[in-house]
Short mmCIF file of C-alpha atoms and ligand atoms in Angstrom, two decimals:
data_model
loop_
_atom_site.label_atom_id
_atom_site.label_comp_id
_atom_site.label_asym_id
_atom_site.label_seq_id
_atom_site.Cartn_x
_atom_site.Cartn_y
_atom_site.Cartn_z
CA UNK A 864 9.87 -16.40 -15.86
CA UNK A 865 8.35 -13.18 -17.18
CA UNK A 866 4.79 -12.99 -16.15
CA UNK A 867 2.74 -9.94 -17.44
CA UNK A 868 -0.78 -9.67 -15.26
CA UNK A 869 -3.36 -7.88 -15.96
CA UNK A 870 -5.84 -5.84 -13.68
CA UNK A 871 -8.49 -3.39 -13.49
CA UNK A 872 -11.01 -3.75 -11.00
CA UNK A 873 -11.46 -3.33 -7.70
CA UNK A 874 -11.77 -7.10 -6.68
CA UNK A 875 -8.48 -7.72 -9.13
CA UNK A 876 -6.41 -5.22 -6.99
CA UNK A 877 -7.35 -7.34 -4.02
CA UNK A 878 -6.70 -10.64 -5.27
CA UNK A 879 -3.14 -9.08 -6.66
CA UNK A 880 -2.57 -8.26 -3.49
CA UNK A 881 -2.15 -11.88 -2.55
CA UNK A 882 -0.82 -13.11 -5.55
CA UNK A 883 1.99 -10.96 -6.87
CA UNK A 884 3.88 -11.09 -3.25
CA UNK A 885 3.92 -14.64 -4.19
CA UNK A 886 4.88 -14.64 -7.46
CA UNK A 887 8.00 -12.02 -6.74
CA UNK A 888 9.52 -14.36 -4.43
CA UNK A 889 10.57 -16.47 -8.15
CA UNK A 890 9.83 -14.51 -11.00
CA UNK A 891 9.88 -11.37 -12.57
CA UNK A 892 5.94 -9.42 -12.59
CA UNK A 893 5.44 -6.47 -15.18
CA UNK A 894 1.96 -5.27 -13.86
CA UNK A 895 -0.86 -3.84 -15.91
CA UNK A 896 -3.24 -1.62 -14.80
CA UNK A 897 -6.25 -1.13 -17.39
CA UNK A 898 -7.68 1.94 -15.79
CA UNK A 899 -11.23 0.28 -15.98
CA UNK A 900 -11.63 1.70 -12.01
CA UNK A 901 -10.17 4.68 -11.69
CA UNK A 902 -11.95 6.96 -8.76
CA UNK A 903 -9.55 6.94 -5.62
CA UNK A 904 -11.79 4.66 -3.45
CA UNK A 905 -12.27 2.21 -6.65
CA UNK A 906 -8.58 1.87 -7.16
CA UNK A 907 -5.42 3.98 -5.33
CA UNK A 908 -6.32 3.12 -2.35
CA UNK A 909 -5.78 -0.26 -2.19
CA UNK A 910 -2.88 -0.38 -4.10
CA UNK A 911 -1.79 2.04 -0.77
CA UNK A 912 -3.00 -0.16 1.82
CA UNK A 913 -2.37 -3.92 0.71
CA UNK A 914 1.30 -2.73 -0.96
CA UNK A 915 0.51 -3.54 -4.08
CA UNK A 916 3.34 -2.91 -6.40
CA UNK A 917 2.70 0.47 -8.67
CA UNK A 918 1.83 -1.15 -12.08
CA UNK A 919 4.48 -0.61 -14.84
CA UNK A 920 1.66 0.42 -16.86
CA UNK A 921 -1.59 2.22 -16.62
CA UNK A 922 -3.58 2.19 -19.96
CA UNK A 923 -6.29 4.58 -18.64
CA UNK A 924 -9.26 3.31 -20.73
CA UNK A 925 -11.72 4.42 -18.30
CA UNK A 926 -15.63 3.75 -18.38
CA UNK A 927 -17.29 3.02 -21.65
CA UNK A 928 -19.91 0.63 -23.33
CA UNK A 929 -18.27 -2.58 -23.32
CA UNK A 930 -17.28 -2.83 -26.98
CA UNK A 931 -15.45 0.71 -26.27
CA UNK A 932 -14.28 -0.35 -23.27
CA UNK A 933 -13.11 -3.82 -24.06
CA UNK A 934 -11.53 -2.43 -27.56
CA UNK A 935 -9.53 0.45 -25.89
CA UNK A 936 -8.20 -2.22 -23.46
CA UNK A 937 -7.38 -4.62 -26.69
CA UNK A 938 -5.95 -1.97 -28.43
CA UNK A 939 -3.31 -0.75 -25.73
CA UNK A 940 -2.31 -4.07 -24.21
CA UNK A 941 -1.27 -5.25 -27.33
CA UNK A 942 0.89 -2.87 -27.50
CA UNK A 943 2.48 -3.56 -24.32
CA UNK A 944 2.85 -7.46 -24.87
CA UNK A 945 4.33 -7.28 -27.82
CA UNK A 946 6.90 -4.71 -26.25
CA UNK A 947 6.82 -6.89 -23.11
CA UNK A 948 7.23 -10.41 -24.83
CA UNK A 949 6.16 -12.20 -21.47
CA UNK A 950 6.48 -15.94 -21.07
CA UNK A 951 3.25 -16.08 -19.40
CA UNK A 952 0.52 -13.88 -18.80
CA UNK A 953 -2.37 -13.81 -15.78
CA UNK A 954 -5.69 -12.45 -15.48
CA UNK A 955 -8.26 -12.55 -12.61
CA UNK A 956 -11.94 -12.98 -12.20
CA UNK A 957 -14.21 -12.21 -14.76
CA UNK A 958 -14.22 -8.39 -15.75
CA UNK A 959 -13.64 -6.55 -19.05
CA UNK A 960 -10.27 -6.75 -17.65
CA UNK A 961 -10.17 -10.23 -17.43
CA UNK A 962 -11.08 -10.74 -21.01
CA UNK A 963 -9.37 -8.37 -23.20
CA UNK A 964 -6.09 -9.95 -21.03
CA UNK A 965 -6.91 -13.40 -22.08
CA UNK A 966 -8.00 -12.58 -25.69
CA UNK A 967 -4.87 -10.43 -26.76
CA UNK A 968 -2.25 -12.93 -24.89
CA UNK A 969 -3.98 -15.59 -26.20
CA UNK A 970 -4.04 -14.02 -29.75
CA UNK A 971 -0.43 -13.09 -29.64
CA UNK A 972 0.27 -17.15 -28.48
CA UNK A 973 1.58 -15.84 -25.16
CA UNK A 974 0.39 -18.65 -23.32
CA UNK A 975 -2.37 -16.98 -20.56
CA UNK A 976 -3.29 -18.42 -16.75
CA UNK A 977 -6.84 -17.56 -15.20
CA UNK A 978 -7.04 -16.99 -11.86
CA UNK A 979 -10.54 -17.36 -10.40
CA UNK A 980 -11.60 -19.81 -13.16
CA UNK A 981 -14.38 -22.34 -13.61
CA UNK A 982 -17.00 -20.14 -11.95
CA UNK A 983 -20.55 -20.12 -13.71
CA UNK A 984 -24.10 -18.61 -12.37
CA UNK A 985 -25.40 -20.36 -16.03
CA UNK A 986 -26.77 -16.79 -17.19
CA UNK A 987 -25.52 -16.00 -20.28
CA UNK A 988 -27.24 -12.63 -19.95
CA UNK A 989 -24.72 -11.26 -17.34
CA UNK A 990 -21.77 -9.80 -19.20
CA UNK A 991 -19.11 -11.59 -16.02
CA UNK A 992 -20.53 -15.14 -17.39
CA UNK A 993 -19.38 -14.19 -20.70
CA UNK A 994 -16.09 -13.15 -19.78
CA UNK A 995 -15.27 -15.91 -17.97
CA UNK A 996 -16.08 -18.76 -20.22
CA UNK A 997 -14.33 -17.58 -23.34
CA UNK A 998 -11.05 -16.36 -20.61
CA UNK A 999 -11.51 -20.20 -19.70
CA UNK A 1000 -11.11 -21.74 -22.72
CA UNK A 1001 -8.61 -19.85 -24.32
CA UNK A 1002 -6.11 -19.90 -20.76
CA UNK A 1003 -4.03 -23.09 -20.55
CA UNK A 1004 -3.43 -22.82 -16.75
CA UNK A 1005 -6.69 -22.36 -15.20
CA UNK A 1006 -6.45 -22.29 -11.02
CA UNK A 1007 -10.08 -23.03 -9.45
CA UNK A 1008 -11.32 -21.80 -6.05
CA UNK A 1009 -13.71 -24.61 -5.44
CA UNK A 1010 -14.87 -28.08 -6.29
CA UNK A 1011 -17.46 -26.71 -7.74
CA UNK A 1012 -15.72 -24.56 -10.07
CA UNK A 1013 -13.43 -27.74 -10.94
CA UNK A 1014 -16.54 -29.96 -12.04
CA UNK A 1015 -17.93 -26.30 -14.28
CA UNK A 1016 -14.60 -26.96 -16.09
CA UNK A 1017 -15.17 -30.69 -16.61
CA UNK A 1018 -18.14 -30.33 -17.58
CA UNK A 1019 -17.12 -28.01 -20.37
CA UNK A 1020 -14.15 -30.49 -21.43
CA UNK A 1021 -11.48 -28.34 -19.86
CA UNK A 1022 -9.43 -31.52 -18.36
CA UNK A 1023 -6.05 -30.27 -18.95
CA UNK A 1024 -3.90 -27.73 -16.39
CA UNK A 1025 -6.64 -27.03 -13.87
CA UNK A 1026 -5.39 -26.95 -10.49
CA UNK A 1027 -7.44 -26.01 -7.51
CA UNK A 1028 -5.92 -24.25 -5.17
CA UNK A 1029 -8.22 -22.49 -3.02
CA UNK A 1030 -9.59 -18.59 -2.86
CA UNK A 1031 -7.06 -16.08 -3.23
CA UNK A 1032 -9.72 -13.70 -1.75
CA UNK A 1033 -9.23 -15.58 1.36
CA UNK A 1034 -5.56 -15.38 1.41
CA UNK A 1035 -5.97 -11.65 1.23
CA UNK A 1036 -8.37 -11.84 3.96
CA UNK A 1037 -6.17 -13.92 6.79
CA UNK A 1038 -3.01 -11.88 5.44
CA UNK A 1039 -4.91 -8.24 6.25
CA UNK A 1040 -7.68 -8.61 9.37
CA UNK A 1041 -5.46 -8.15 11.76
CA UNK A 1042 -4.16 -5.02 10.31
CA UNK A 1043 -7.41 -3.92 9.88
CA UNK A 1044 -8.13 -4.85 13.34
CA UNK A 1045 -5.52 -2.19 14.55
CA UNK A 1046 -5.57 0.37 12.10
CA UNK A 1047 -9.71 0.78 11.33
CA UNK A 1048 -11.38 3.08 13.13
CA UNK A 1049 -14.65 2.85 10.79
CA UNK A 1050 -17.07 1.59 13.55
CA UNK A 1051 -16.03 4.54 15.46
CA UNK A 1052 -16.53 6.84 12.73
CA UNK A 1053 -19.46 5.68 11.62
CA UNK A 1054 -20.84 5.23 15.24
CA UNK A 1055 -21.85 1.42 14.80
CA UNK A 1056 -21.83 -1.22 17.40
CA UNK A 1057 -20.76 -4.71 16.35
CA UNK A 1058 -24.05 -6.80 15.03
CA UNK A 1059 -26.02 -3.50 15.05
CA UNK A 1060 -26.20 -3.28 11.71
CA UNK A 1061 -26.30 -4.47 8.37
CA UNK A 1062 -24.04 -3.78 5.48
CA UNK A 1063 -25.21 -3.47 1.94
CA UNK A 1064 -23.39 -3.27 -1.77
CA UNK A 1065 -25.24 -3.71 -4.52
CA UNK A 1066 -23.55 -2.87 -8.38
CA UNK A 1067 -24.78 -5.14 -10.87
CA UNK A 1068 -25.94 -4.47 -14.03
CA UNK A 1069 -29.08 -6.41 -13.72
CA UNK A 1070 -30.19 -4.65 -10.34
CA UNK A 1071 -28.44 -0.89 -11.18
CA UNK A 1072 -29.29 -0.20 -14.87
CA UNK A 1073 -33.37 -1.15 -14.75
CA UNK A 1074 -34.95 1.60 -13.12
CA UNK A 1075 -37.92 0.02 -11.67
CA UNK A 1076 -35.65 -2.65 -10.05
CA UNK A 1077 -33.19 -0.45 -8.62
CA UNK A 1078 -35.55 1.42 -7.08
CA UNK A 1079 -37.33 -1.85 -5.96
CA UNK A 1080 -33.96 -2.73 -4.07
CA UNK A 1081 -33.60 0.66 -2.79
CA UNK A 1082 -37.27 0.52 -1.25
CA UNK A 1083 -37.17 -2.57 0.13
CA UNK A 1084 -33.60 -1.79 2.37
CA UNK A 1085 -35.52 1.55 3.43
CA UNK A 1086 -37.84 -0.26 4.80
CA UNK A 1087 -35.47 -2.27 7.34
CA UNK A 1088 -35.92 -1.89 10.63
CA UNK A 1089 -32.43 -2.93 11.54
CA UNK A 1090 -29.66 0.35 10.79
CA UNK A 1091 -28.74 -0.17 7.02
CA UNK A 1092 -24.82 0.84 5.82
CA UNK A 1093 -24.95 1.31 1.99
CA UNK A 1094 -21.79 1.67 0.28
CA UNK A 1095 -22.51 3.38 -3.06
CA UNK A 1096 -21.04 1.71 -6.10
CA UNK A 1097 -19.79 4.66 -8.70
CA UNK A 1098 -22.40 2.62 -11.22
CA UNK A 1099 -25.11 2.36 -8.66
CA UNK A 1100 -24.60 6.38 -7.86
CA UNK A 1101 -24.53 7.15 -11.48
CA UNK A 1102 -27.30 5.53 -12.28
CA UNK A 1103 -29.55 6.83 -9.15
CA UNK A 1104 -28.46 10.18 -10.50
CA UNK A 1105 -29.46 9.35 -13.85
CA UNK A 1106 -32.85 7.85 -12.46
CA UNK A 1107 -33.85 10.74 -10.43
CA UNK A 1108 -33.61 8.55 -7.23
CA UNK A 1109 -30.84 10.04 -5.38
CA UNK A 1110 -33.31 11.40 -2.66
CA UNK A 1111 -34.81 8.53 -2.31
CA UNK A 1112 -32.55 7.03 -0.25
CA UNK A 1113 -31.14 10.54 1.37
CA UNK A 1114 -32.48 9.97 4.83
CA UNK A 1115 -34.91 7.40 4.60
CA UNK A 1116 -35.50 5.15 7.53
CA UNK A 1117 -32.55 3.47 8.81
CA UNK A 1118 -30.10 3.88 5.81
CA UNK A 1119 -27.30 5.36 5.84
CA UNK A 1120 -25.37 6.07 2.37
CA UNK A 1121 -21.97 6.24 2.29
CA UNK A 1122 -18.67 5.98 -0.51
CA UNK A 1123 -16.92 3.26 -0.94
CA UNK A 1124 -14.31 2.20 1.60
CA UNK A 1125 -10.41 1.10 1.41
CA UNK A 1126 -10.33 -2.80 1.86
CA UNK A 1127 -9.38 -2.36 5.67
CA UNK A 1128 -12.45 -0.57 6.48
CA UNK A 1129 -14.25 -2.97 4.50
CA UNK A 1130 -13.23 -6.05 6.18
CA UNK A 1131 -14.03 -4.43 10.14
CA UNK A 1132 -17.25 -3.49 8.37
CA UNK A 1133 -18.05 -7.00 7.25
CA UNK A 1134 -17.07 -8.83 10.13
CA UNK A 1135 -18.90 -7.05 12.45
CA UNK A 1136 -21.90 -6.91 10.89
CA UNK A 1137 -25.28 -8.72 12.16
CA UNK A 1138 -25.81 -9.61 8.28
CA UNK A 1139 -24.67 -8.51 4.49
CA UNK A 1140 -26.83 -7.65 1.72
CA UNK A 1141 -25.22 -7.70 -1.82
CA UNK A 1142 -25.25 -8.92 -5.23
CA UNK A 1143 -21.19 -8.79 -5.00
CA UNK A 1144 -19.46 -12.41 -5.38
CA UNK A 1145 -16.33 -11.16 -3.27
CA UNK A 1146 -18.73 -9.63 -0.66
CA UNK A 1147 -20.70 -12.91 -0.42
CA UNK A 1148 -17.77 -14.82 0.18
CA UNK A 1149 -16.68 -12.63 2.64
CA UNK A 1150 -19.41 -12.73 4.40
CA UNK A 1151 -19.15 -16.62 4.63
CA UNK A 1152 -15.52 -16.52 5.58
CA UNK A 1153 -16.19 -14.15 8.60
CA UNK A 1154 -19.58 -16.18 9.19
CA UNK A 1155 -22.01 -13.58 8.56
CA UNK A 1156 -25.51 -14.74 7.36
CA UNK A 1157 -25.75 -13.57 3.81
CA UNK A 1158 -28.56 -11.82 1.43
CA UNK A 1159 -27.74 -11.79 -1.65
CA UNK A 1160 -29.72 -9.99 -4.04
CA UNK A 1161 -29.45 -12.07 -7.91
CA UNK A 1162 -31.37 -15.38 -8.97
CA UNK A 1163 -28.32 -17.21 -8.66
CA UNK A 1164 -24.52 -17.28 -7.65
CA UNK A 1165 -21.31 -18.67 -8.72
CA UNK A 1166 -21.20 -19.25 -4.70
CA UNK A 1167 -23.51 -21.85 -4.82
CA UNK A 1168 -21.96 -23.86 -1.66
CA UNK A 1169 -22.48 -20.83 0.54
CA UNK A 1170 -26.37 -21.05 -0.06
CA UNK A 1171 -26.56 -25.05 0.04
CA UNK A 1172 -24.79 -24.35 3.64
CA UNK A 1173 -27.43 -21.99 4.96
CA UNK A 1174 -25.29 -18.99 4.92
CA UNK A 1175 -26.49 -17.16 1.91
CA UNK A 1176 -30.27 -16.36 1.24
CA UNK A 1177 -30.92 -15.89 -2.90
CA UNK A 1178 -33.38 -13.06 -3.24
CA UNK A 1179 -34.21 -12.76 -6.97
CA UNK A 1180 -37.87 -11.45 -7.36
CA UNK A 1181 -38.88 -11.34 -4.15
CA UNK A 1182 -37.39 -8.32 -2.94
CA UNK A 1183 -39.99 -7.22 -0.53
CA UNK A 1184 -38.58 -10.28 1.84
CA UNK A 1185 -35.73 -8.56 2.26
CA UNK A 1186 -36.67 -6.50 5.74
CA UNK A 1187 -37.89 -9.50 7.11
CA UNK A 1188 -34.84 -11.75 6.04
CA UNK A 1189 -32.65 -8.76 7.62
CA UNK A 1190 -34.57 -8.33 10.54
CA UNK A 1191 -34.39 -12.78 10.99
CA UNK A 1192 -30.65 -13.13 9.91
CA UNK A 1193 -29.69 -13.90 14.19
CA UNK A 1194 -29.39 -17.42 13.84
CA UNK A 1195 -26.39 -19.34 11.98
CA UNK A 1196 -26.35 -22.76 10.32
CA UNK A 1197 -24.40 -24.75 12.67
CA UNK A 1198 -22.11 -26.40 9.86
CA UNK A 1199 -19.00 -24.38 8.31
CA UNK A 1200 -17.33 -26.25 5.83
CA UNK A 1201 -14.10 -24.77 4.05
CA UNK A 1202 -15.11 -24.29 0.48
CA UNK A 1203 -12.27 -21.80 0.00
CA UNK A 1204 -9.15 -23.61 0.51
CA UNK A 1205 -6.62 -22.77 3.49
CA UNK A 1206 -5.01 -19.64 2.65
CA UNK A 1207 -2.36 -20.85 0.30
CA UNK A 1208 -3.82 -20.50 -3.21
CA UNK A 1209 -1.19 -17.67 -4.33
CA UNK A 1210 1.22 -19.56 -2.87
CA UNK A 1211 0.39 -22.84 -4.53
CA UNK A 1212 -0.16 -20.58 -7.74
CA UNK A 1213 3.45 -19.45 -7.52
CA UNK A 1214 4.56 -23.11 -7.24
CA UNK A 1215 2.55 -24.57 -10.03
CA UNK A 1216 3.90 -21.51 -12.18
CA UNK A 1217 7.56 -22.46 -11.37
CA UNK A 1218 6.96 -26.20 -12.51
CA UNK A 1219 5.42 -24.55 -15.82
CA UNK A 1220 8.52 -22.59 -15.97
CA UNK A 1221 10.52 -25.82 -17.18
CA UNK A 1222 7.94 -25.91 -20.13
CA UNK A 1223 7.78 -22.32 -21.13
CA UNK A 1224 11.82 -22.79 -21.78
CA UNK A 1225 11.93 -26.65 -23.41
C1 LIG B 1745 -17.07 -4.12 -13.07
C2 LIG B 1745 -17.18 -5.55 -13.59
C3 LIG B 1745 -17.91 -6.41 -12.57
C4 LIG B 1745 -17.27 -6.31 -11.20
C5 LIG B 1745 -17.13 -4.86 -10.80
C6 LIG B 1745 -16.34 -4.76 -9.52
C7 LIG B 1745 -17.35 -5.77 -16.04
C8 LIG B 1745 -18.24 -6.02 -17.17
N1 LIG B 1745 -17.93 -5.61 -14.83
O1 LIG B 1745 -18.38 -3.63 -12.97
O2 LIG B 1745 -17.88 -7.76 -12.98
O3 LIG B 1745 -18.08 -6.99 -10.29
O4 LIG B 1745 -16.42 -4.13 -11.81
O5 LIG B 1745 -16.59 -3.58 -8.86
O6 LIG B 1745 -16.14 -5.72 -16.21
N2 LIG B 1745 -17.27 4.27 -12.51
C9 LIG B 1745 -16.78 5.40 -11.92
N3 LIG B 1745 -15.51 5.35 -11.40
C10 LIG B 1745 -14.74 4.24 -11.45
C11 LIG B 1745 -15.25 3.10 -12.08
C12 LIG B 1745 -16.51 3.12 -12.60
O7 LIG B 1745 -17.43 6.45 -11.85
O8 LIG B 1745 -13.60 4.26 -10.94
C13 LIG B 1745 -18.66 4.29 -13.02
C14 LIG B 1745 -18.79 4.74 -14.48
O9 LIG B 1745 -19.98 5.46 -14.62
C15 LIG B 1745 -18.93 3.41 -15.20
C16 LIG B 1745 -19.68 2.56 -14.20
O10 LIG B 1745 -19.19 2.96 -12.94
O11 LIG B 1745 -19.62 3.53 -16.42
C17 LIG B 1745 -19.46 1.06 -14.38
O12 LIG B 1745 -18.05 0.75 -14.35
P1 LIG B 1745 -17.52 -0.55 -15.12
O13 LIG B 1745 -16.09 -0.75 -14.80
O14 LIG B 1745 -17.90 -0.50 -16.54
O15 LIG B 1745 -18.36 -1.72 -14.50
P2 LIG B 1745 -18.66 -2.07 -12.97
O16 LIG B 1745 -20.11 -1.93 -12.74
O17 LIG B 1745 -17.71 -1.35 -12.10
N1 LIG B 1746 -14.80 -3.84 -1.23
C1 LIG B 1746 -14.12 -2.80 -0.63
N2 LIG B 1746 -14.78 -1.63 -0.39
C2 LIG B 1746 -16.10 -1.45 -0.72
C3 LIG B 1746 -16.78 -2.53 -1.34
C4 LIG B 1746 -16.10 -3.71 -1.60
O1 LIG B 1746 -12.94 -2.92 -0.30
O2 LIG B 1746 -16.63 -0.36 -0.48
C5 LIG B 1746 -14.08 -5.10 -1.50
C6 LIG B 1746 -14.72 -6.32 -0.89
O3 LIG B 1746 -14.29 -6.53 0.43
C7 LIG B 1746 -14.27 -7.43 -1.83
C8 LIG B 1746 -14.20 -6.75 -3.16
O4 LIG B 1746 -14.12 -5.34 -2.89
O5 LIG B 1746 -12.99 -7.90 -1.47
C9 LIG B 1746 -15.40 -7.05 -3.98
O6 LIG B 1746 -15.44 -6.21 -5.10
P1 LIG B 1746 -16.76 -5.85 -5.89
O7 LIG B 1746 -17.94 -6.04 -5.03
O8 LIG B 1746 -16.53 -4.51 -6.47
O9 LIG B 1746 -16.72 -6.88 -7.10
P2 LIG B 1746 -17.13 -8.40 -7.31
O10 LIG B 1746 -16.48 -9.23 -6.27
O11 LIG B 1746 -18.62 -8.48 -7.30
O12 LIG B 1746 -16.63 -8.68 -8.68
#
């Protein structure tokens, strides 16, 4: 079968990374690369570290409002399906990306499967919730990562091909620790000792475009008394630019601010860490998988589990608790339940694709 998948983002490079070695073993992958992330660190480098195959094509819509960007994306990829004619088409997660994938296939009656699906936070005000209901009920294969997911797409009356199969972010996870293990040399470079530290993302529109509450954030992790590792975003360094709050944060107590970092890095970083502080969803399930205590900085998550578990710590308005959460993150819930599956989600994807790929020919 002819599958065309979409990507973009960094998380969708990640999850690809997992997926399309999978899906190459039985059928035939035309890759597309949006161009939605484009810096080095936000996209080349991991489709150099985690081999992912060199997409067939890039569209290189870059940053934009999201009518611009969403409409570039629309505009090319049609294109490229209709000179693709794919039997099938997959998209990941919940991004711009995601969308415009599942709208034009969808459009074009190329029947579309979601990867990542069923996830809701239940705030319609974050643009990710919006993508990933309307890529939900316009996909015909939807593969969940969790029961809770599962029951989201009950509850909205999608009964029909949902399969749940596990994380695919945690496939990519067992598949590259151990290389990370051997080839890392971040906590040297960075001078860090294992649970010495704490490592913070933060990118969200709701925490990066409000000035008052980015600088909020950005107060309340200088005031940690525990060394703070800060990987800047693109949006969250635009927008401290834009803000005039670069220097607040140059310097400042225990922080330290640095680039992003290739997936590698970013897995020694996490799993040495004494705790994570993020509004990412990847980074939050990360953190549970290499049983890190969690901060996450939103009102709610699509990661609900990892908070009724005692892992994750919601911090919506109450930002100044974050020094004392980070300074009190020693102790771990005893219990560690696997939310996310075994490790075999692309695998089982690629299966349940090949028993579709009787119906795509009938
Ligand atoms: C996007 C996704 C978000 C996901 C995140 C993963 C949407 C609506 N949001 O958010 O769900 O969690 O990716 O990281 O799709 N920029 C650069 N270089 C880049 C990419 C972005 O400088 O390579 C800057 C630009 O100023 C851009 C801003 O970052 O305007 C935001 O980028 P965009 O892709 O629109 O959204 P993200 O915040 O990255
Ligand atoms: N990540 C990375 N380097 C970084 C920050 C994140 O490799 O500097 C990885 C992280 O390990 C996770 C994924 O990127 O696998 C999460 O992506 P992001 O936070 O951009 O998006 P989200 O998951 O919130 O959509």
């Amino acid at each position: 079968m002819k599958i065309l998948t979409v990507v973009g983002a960094r998380p969708q490079f990640i999850k690809a990374a997992a997926v399309s070695r999978e899906l190459r073993g039985s059928h035939t992958e035309i890759l597309v690369h949006t161009g939605q992330h484009y810096d080095f660190l936000m996209s080349e480098v991991f489709f150099r570290e985690l081999e992912v195959p060199t997409p067939d094509y890039d569209l290189e819509v870059g940053s934009g409002s999201h009518a611009i960007q969403s409409g570039r994306m629309m505009i090319r990829l049609e294109q490229v399906v209709i000179k693709e004619r794919p039997d099938r088409m997959l998209v990941y997660g919940d991004t711009n990306s995601t969308l415009a994938g599942a709208l034009v296939g969808s459009k074009l009656q190329i029947p579309v499967t979601h990867v990542e699906a069923g996830l809701r936070s239940f705030n319609k005000s974050m643009p990710e919730e919006i993508n990933r209901i309307l890529t939900d009920h316009v996909c015909d294969l939807l593969f969940t990562p969790t029961d809770a997911a599962s029951r989201n797409l009950a509850g909205e009356g999608i009964n029909q091909g949902v399969y749940q199969v596990g994380d695919v972010m945690y496939d990519a996870l067992l598949q590259h620790i151990m290389i990370a293990e051997k080839k890392s040399s971040i906590l040297d470079r960075l001078k860090l000792r294992p649970r010495d530290y704490v490592l913070a993302t933060i990118h969200r529109a709701a925490n990066t475009d409000d000035r008052v509450r980015l600088e909020a954030i950005m107060q309340a992790i200088a005031c940690s008394e525990v060394s703070v590792i800060l990987l800047l975003h693109p949006r969250t360094r635009d927008r401290l630019k834009e803000f005039g709050l670069e220097k607040t944060m140059q310097g400042v107590g225990n922080v330290r601010v640095i680039e992003p970092v290739g997936y590698l890095d970013m897995l020694v970083l996490e799993k040495n860490a004494r705790a994570i502080l993020t509004d990412s969803g990847g980074v939050q399930k990360e953190a549970y998988l290499f049983n890190v205590p969690c901060i996450t900085v939103r009102k709610e998550t699509e990661w609900m589990e990892t908070v009724e578990a005692g892992w994750n710590t919601l911090v919506g308005e109450s930002l100044s608790l974050i020094p004392e959460l980070i300074q009190n993150t020693q102790s771990e819930p005893q219990s560690h339940p696997d939310f996310y599956g075994d490790g075999t989600a692309a695998k089982r994807i690629a299966q349940t694709l090949e028993l579709h790929r009787d119906r795509v020919s009938e």
